[in-house]
Every structure is written in structure tokens, then in C-alpha cells.
mmCIF file of C-alpha atoms in Angstrom:
data_model
loop_
_atom_site.group_PDB
_atom_site.id
_atom_site.type_symbol
_atom_site.label_atom_id
_atom_site.label_comp_id
_atom_site.label_asym_id
_atom_site.label_seq_id
_atom_site.Cartn_x
_atom_site.Cartn_y
_atom_site.Cartn_z
ATOM 1 C CA MET C 108 0.000 0.000 0.000
ATOM 2 C CA LYS C 109 2.848 2.398 0.833
ATOM 3 C CA ARG C 110 4.448 1.690 -2.542
ATOM 4 C CA PHE C 111 1.175 2.414 -4.312
ATOM 5 C CA LEU C 112 0.715 5.713 -2.455
ATOM 6 C CA PHE C 113 4.334 6.685 -3.108
ATOM 7 C CA SER C 114 3.982 5.879 -6.822
ATOM 8 C CA ALA C 115 0.720 7.801 -7.061
ATOM 9 C CA LEU C 116 2.292 10.775 -5.262
ATOM 10 C CA LEU C 117 5.338 10.663 -7.550
ATOM 11 C CA ILE C 118 3.167 10.570 -10.684
ATOM 12 C CA ALA C 119 0.946 13.378 -9.418
ATOM 13 C CA SER C 120 3.901 15.598 -8.517
ATOM 14 C CA SER C 121 5.665 14.969 -11.837
ATOM 15 C CA THR C 122 2.462 15.821 -13.716
ATOM 16 C CA THR C 123 2.134 19.029 -11.687
ATOM 17 C CA MET C 124 5.793 19.895 -12.311
ATOM 18 C CA ALA C 125 5.444 19.200 -16.047
ATOM 19 C CA HIS C 126 2.383 21.441 -16.204
ATOM 20 C CA ALA C 127 4.194 24.168 -14.249
ATOM 21 C CA GLN C 128 7.147 23.996 -16.655
ATOM 22 C CA LYS C 129 4.835 24.010 -19.657
ATOM 23 C CA SER C 130 3.079 27.161 -18.542
ATOM 24 C CA THR C 131 6.162 29.032 -17.277
ATOM 25 C CA TRP C 132 6.753 32.135 -19.322
ATOM 26 C CA ARG C 133 9.621 34.575 -18.789
ATOM 27 C CA GLN C 134 10.826 37.806 -20.325
ATOM 28 C CA ALA C 135 12.776 37.154 -23.535
ATOM 29 C CA SER C 136 16.313 38.523 -23.699
ATOM 30 C CA ASP C 137 17.469 41.108 -26.250
ATOM 31 C CA THR C 138 19.549 38.401 -27.951
ATOM 32 C CA GLU C 139 16.543 36.074 -28.243
ATOM 33 C CA LEU C 140 14.373 38.866 -29.625
ATOM 34 C CA ALA C 141 17.052 39.866 -32.164
ATOM 35 C CA SER C 142 17.214 36.284 -33.452
ATOM 36 C CA LEU C 143 13.403 36.014 -33.684
ATOM 37 C CA LEU C 144 12.177 39.371 -34.940
ATOM 38 C CA PRO C 145 13.067 40.518 -38.459
ATOM 39 C CA ALA C 146 15.045 43.689 -39.218
ATOM 40 C CA ARG C 147 12.505 44.231 -42.009
ATOM 41 C CA ALA C 148 9.042 42.872 -41.234
ATOM 42 C CA PRO C 149 6.997 41.368 -44.078
ATOM 43 C CA VAL C 150 3.811 43.451 -44.184
ATOM 44 C CA ILE C 151 1.537 42.752 -47.151
ATOM 45 C CA LYS C 152 3.788 43.463 -50.188
ATOM 46 C CA GLU C 153 6.415 45.467 -48.316
ATOM 47 C CA HIS C 154 9.282 44.771 -45.940
ATOM 48 C CA ILE C 155 9.107 47.496 -43.308
ATOM 49 C CA GLU C 156 12.100 48.291 -41.132
ATOM 50 C CA THR C 157 11.729 47.580 -37.406
ATOM 51 C CA GLU C 158 13.103 49.489 -34.431
ATOM 52 C CA MET C 159 14.826 46.643 -32.545
ATOM 53 C CA ARG C 160 15.486 48.703 -29.412
ATOM 54 C CA THR C 161 11.693 48.686 -28.881
ATOM 55 C CA ALA C 162 11.430 44.873 -29.091
ATOM 56 C CA SER C 163 9.729 43.054 -26.233
ATOM 57 C CA GLY C 164 8.487 39.540 -25.709
ATOM 58 C CA ILE C 165 8.029 36.478 -23.573
ATOM 59 C CA VAL C 166 9.138 32.885 -24.074
ATOM 60 C CA ASP C 167 7.933 29.624 -22.533
ATOM 61 C CA GLY C 168 9.879 26.528 -21.476
ATOM 62 C CA HIS C 169 9.413 25.040 -24.960
ATOM 63 C CA GLY C 170 10.969 27.987 -26.803
ATOM 64 C CA ARG C 171 7.666 29.451 -28.033
ATOM 65 C CA TYR C 172 7.555 33.246 -28.208
ATOM 66 C CA ILE C 173 5.033 36.027 -28.113
ATOM 67 C CA ALA C 174 7.087 39.036 -29.238
ATOM 68 C CA GLY C 175 6.674 42.377 -30.911
ATOM 69 C CA VAL C 176 8.532 45.388 -32.208
ATOM 70 C CA VAL C 177 7.701 48.876 -33.459
ATOM 71 C CA LEU C 178 7.551 49.356 -37.244
ATOM 72 C CA ILE C 179 9.240 52.365 -38.855
ATOM 73 C CA THR C 180 6.374 53.136 -41.229
ATOM 74 C CA ALA C 181 7.306 56.596 -42.571
ATOM 75 C CA GLY C 182 7.093 56.468 -46.346
ATOM 76 C CA TYR C 183 5.246 53.135 -46.515
ATOM 77 C CA SER C 184 1.603 52.516 -47.388
ATOM 78 C CA ALA C 185 1.192 51.036 -43.886
ATOM 79 C CA GLU C 186 1.786 54.432 -42.277
ATOM 80 C CA GLY C 187 -1.114 55.230 -39.985
ATOM 81 C CA LYS C 188 -2.616 51.738 -40.243
ATOM 82 C CA TYR C 189 0.015 49.666 -38.451
ATOM 83 C CA SER C 190 2.570 50.636 -35.854
ATOM 84 C CA HIS C 191 3.752 47.282 -34.467
ATOM 85 C CA PHE C 192 4.736 43.832 -35.747
ATOM 86 C CA LEU C 193 3.836 40.808 -33.586
ATOM 87 C CA VAL C 194 5.084 37.203 -33.737
ATOM 88 C CA VAL C 195 2.808 34.661 -32.040
ATOM 89 C CA GLN C 196 4.088 31.100 -31.580
ATOM 90 C CA SER C 197 1.514 29.999 -29.002
ATOM 91 C CA PRO C 198 -2.227 30.749 -29.103
ATOM 92 C CA ILE C 199 -3.096 33.915 -27.212
ATOM 93 C CA LYS C 200 -6.195 35.975 -26.533
ATOM 94 C CA ILE C 201 -5.417 39.696 -26.410
ATOM 95 C CA GLY C 202 -8.377 41.597 -25.060
ATOM 96 C CA GLY C 203 -11.176 39.841 -26.916
ATOM 97 C CA VAL C 204 -9.063 38.948 -29.972
ATOM 98 C CA ASP C 205 -7.945 35.327 -30.441
ATOM 99 C CA LEU C 206 -4.631 35.006 -32.271
ATOM 100 C CA LYS C 207 -3.328 31.704 -33.618
ATOM 101 C CA PRO C 208 0.390 31.167 -34.191
ATOM 102 C CA GLY C 209 1.489 33.505 -36.954
ATOM 103 C CA GLU C 210 2.649 37.019 -37.738
ATOM 104 C CA TYR C 211 0.469 40.060 -37.172
ATOM 105 C CA VAL C 212 0.576 43.825 -37.360
ATOM 106 C CA PHE C 213 -1.397 46.154 -35.183
ATOM 107 C CA GLY C 214 -2.106 49.833 -34.941
ATOM 108 C CA TYR C 215 -4.345 52.001 -32.836
ATOM 109 C CA THR C 216 -6.363 55.176 -32.637
ATOM 110 C CA HIS C 217 -6.340 57.305 -29.510
ATOM 111 C CA ALA C 218 -9.672 58.147 -27.876
ATOM 112 C CA GLY C 219 -9.248 59.839 -24.480
ATOM 113 C CA ASP C 220 -8.383 57.236 -21.869
ATOM 114 C CA LEU C 221 -8.546 54.427 -24.460
ATOM 115 C CA LEU C 222 -6.624 53.169 -27.436
ATOM 116 C CA ASN C 223 -8.700 51.284 -29.990
ATOM 117 C CA VAL C 224 -6.239 48.606 -31.156
ATOM 118 C CA HIS C 225 -6.803 46.751 -34.434
ATOM 119 C CA PHE C 226 -4.984 43.520 -35.345
ATOM 120 C CA ASN C 227 -4.354 42.325 -38.906
ATOM 121 C CA GLU C 228 -2.532 39.383 -40.448
ATOM 122 C CA ALA C 229 0.882 40.681 -41.510
ATOM 123 C CA ALA C 230 1.138 38.850 -44.837
ATOM 124 C CA SER C 231 -2.309 39.742 -46.184
ATOM 125 C CA GLY C 232 -3.494 42.711 -44.106
ATOM 126 C CA THR C 233 -6.700 40.792 -43.371
ATOM 127 C CA PRO C 234 -8.394 42.196 -40.248
ATOM 128 C CA VAL C 235 -8.424 39.821 -37.263
ATOM 129 C CA GLY C 236 -10.165 41.921 -34.621
ATOM 130 C CA THR C 237 -10.159 45.003 -32.433
ATOM 131 C CA THR C 238 -9.930 45.587 -28.707
ATOM 132 C CA ASP C 239 -9.402 48.483 -26.332
ATOM 133 C CA ALA C 240 -6.261 49.286 -24.387
ATOM 134 C CA HIS C 241 -7.024 51.111 -21.145
ATOM 135 C CA LEU C 242 -4.972 53.732 -19.367
ATOM 136 C CA ILE C 243 -3.107 52.067 -16.494
ATOM 137 C CA PRO C 244 -2.465 54.642 -13.756
ATOM 138 C CA SER C 245 -0.205 52.277 -11.769
ATOM 139 C CA ILE C 246 2.314 52.107 -14.629
ATOM 140 C CA LYS C 247 4.799 54.927 -14.227
ATOM 141 C CA GLY C 248 7.212 54.146 -17.075
ATOM 142 C CA VAL C 249 6.082 54.877 -20.612
ATOM 143 C CA THR C 250 7.314 52.413 -23.212
ATOM 144 C CA ASN C 251 6.660 51.893 -26.922
ATOM 145 C CA LEU C 252 5.867 48.227 -26.313
ATOM 146 C CA HIS C 253 6.252 45.898 -23.363
ATOM 147 C CA ILE C 254 4.874 42.369 -23.224
ATOM 148 C CA TRP C 255 4.810 41.454 -19.550
ATOM 149 C CA PRO C 256 5.229 37.814 -18.459
ATOM 150 C CA PRO C 257 1.975 36.426 -17.027
ATOM 151 C CA SER C 258 3.622 35.879 -13.628
ATOM 152 C CA THR C 259 4.213 39.654 -13.335
ATOM 153 C CA ARG C 260 1.162 41.118 -15.089
ATOM 154 C CA ALA C 261 -0.561 39.561 -18.064
ATOM 155 C CA ILE C 262 -0.751 42.719 -20.154
ATOM 156 C CA ILE C 263 0.656 44.115 -23.355
ATOM 157 C CA GLN C 264 1.683 47.683 -22.639
ATOM 158 C CA ILE C 265 1.620 50.359 -25.338
ATOM 159 C CA GLY C 266 2.774 53.671 -23.910
ATOM 160 C CA ARG C 267 0.753 54.116 -20.697
ATOM 161 C CA PHE C 268 -2.029 51.835 -21.926
ATOM 162 C CA GLY C 269 -2.479 48.122 -21.450
ATOM 163 C CA ILE C 270 -4.407 45.220 -22.934
ATOM 164 C CA PRO C 271 -4.867 42.095 -20.793
ATOM 165 C CA TYR C 272 -4.022 38.782 -22.422
ATOM 166 C CA GLU C 273 -4.593 35.092 -21.765
ATOM 167 C CA LEU C 274 -2.248 32.372 -22.969
ATOM 168 C CA ASN C 275 -3.656 29.114 -24.263
ATOM 169 C CA ASP C 276 -0.867 26.613 -23.537
ATOM 170 C CA LYS C 277 -2.769 23.613 -24.875
#
């Protein structure tokens, strides 16, 4: 009986540890982001330069990333429509928008204490959905883009605004 209980406990703890490892996300390093994100992002029929110093992202224990970077859109047809490039390697729900693994662009319009953020597929420009980013008074530092690990705060920060997200690790 003791052996059975010990075996059951061992199996249960290893399953819990495997699940914990699977769902552990951390901030991606600058080196990781530089190897993942393109210097020129493919957006519809153009390759738009990115501003790598603005890159931010998270990575899980399996090497899957959610990462983004600001696009330098001056002079491109994307100017005003898209401001950021996003790589998704694990399903994620940002606000109310479900994103499958792939590459996306997003932009926003400012409306008082809200940003209306619209997501599009990068390759085709096909709209995926819109959501609102809310002013976050507790955030003191303003940043172009910061994807926070879920253990810290599960938000994507754009300036002083944030959009909550949920990871789907299945």
C-alpha cells in the first residue's frame, strides 16, 4: 500500500511539475528577440524596417515566443494603419481577440483614456479583430511596447495603456 501511495504521489507531482514547466513564461532577452524578430518585417507586399530597441516579448519553457517590435512606417503605405509587428508562436487571446500562431501587425487610434487597437494578419493585411487598451495609472514608465510575463502582469503595454491577455498553452 505504501508503494502504491508513493507511486501515485510521484506521478501526481511529476504531472504538476510538467504542467508548471509548460506554462512558465519569462521575459525574452534582447539576444533572443534579435534572433526572432526581423530587421525588415513582411507586411503585405512590403518589408518594413523595425526598431529593434523597442522589441519586447516572452518565451515559454518550450521555446515558443510572443514578441513584438515597433515598425518604422514613414514612407510606406502602412503608415497610420500599423505601428507594431507581432510574432505569435503559441495561441493567445489579447483583449477579446484570439490570435493563432502567426505574424500580425497592429495599430491604434487614440480616444481619451482608451486606445482602440486593431490587429491584422501581416502577410495579407486581413483584419483579425479590435480591442481596447485602457490607461493604467499604476504604470509609471512609458514604453513603446512591453509584453509582460503572465507571472508579473498579463498585459501588453503600449505607452501608458495596457491590454490584458490570456495564454492558451494547450
